[in-house]
C-alpha atoms as a PDB file:
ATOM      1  CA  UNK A   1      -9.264 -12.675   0.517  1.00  0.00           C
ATOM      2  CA  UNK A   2     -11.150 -15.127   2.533  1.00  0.00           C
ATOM      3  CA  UNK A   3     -14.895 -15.449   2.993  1.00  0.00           C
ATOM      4  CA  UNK A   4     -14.582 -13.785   6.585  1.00  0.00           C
ATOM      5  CA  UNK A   5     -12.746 -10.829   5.440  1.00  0.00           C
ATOM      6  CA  UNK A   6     -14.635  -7.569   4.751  1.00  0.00           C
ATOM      7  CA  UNK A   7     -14.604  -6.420   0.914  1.00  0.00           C
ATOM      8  CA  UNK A   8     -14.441  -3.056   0.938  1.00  0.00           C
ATOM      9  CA  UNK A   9     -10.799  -1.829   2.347  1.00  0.00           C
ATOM     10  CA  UNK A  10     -11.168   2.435   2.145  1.00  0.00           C
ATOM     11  CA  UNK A  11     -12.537   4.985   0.292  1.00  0.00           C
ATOM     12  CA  UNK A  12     -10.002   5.289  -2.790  1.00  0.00           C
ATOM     13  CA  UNK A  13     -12.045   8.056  -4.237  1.00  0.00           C
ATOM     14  CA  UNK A  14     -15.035  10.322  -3.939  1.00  0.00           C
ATOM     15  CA  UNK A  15     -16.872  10.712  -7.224  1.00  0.00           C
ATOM     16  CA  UNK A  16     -18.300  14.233  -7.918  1.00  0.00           C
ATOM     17  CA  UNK A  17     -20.161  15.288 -10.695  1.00  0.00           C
ATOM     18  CA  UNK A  18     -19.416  18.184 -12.647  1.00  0.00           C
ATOM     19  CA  UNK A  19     -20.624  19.407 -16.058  1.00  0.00           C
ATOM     20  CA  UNK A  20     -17.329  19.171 -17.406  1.00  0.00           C
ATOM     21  CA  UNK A  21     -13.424  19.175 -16.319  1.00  0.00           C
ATOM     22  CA  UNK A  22     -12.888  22.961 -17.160  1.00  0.00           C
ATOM     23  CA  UNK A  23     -15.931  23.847 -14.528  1.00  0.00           C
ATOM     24  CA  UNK A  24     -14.901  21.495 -11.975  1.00  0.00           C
ATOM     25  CA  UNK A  25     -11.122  22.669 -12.328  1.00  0.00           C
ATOM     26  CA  UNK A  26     -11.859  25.969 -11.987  1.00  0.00           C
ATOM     27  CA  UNK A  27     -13.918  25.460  -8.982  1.00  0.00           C
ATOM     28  CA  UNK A  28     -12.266  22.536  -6.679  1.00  0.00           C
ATOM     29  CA  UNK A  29      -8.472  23.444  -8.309  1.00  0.00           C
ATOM     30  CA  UNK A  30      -8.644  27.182  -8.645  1.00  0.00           C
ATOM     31  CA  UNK A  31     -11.150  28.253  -5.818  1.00  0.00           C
ATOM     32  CA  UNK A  32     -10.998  25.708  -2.969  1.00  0.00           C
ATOM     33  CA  UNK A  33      -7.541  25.229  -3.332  1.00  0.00           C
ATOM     34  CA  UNK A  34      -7.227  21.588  -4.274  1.00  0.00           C
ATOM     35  CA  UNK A  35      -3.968  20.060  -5.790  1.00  0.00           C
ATOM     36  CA  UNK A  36      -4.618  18.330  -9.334  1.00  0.00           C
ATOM     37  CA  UNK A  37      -3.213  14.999  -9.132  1.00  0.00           C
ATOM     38  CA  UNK A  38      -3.985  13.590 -12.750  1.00  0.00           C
ATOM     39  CA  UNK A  39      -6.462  14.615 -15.628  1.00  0.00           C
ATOM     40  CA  UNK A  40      -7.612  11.996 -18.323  1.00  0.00           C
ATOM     41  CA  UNK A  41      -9.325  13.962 -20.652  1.00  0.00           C
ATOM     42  CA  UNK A  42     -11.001  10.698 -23.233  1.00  0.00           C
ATOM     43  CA  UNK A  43     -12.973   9.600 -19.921  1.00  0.00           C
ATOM     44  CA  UNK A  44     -13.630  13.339 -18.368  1.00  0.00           C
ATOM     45  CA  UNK A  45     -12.147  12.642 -15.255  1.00  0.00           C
ATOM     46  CA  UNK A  46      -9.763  14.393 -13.245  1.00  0.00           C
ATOM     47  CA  UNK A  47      -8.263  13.661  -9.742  1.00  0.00           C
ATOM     48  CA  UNK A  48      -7.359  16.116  -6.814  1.00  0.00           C
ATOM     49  CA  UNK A  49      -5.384  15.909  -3.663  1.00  0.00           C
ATOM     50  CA  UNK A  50      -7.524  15.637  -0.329  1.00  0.00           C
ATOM     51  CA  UNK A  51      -4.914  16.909   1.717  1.00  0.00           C
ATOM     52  CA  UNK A  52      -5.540  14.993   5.170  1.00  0.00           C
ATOM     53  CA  UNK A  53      -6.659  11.791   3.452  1.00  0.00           C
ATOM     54  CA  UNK A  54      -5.307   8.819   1.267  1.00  0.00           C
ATOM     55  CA  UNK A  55      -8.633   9.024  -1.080  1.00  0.00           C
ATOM     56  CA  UNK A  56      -8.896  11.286  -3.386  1.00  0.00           C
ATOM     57  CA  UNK A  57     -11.575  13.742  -5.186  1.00  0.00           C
ATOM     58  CA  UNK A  58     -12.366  12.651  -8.766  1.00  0.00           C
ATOM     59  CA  UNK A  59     -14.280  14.979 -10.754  1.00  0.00           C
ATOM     60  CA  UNK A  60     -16.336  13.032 -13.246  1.00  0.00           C
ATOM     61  CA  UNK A  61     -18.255  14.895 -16.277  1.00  0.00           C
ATOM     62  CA  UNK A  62     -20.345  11.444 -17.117  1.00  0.00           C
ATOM     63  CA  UNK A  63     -19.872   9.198 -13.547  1.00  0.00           C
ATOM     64  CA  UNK A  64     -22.698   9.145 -10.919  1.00  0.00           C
ATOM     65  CA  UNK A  65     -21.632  10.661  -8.115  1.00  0.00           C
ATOM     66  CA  UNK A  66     -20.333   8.384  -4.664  1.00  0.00           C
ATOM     67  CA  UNK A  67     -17.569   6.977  -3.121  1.00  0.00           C
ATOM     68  CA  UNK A  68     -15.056   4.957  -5.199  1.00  0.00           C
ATOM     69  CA  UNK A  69     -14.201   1.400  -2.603  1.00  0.00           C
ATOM     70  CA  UNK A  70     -10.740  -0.224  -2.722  1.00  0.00           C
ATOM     71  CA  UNK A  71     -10.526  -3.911  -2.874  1.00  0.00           C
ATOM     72  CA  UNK A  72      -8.124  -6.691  -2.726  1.00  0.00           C
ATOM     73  CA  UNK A  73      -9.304  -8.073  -5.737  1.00  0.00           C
ATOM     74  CA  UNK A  74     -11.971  -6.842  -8.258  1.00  0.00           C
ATOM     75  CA  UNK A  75     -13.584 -10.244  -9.562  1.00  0.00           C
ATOM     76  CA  UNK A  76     -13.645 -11.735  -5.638  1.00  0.00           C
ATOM     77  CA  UNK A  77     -15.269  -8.567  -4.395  1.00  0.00           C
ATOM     78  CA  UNK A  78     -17.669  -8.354  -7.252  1.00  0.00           C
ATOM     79  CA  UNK A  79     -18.680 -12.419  -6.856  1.00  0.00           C
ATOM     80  CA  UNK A  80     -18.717 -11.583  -3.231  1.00  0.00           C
ATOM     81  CA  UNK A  81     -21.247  -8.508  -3.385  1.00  0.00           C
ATOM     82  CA  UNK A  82     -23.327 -11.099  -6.065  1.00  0.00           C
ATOM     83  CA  UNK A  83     -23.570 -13.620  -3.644  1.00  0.00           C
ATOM     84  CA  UNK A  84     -24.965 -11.539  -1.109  1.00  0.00           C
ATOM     85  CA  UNK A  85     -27.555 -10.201  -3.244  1.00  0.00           C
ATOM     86  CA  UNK A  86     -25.810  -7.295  -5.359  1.00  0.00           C
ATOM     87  CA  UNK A  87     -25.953  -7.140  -8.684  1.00  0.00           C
ATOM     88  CA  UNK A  88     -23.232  -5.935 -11.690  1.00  0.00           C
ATOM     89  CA  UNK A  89     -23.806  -2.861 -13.313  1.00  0.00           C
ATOM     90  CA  UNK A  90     -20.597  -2.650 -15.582  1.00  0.00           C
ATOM     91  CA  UNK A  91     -18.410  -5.802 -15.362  1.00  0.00           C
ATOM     92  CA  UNK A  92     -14.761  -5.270 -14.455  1.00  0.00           C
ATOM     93  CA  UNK A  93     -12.388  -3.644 -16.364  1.00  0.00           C
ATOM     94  CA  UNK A  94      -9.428  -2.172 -17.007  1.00  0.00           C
ATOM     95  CA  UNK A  95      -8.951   1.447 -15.937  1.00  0.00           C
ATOM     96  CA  UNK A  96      -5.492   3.570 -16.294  1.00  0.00           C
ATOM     97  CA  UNK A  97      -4.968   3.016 -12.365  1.00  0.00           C
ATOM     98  CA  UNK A  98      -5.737  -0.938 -12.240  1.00  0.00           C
ATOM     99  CA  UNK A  99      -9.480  -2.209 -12.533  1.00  0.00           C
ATOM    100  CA  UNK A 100     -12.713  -1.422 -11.799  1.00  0.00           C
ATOM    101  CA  UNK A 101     -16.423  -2.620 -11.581  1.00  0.00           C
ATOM    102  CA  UNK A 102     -19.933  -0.964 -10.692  1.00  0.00           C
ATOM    103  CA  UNK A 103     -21.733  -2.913  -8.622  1.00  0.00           C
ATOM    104  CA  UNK A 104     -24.871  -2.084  -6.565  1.00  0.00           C
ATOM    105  CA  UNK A 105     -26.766  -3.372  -3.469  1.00  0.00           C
END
């Protein structure tokens, strides 16, 4: 990624709050008809199918809600988004799907 190229790629997910898998499940699976696409139970998270998109929904029991970005590159984007005046809010990590970081603006 060079210094010219923009940081944030797509939406990978959209982060909804819920007060806990079982609720959400039964509301966004059962209800509205979305597909489940993975559930991680140890970090209350599950992920459904948006059906016309690439991103997907996450239901998160303990996650603010908002969208999820893609990057290239977690530790460029989050240097990146520091130099321009964000800040870190949880450093990067390892997640079951790759890495991840919290940064704001």
């Amino acid at each position: 990624m060079s210094d010219d190229d923009p940081v944030l790629r797509a939406v990978d997910a959209v982060v909804v709050r819920v007060p806990d898998l079982d609720a959400g499940l039964a509301f966004y699976r059962d209800e509205l008809g979305h597909e489940l696409l993975w559930r991680h139970d140890a970090i209350g998270q599950a992920g459904l199918r948006l059906p016309d998109a690439e991103s997907e929904l996450v239901l998160a029991a303990d996650v603010p809600p908002g969208p999820a970005w893609l990057v290239d590159a977690v530790e460029p984007a989050v240097e990146r988004i520091v130099a321009a005046g964000g800040r870190v809010v949880s450093p990067p990590a390892d997640v079951p799907v790759g890495r991840v970081a919290v940064v704001e603006d």
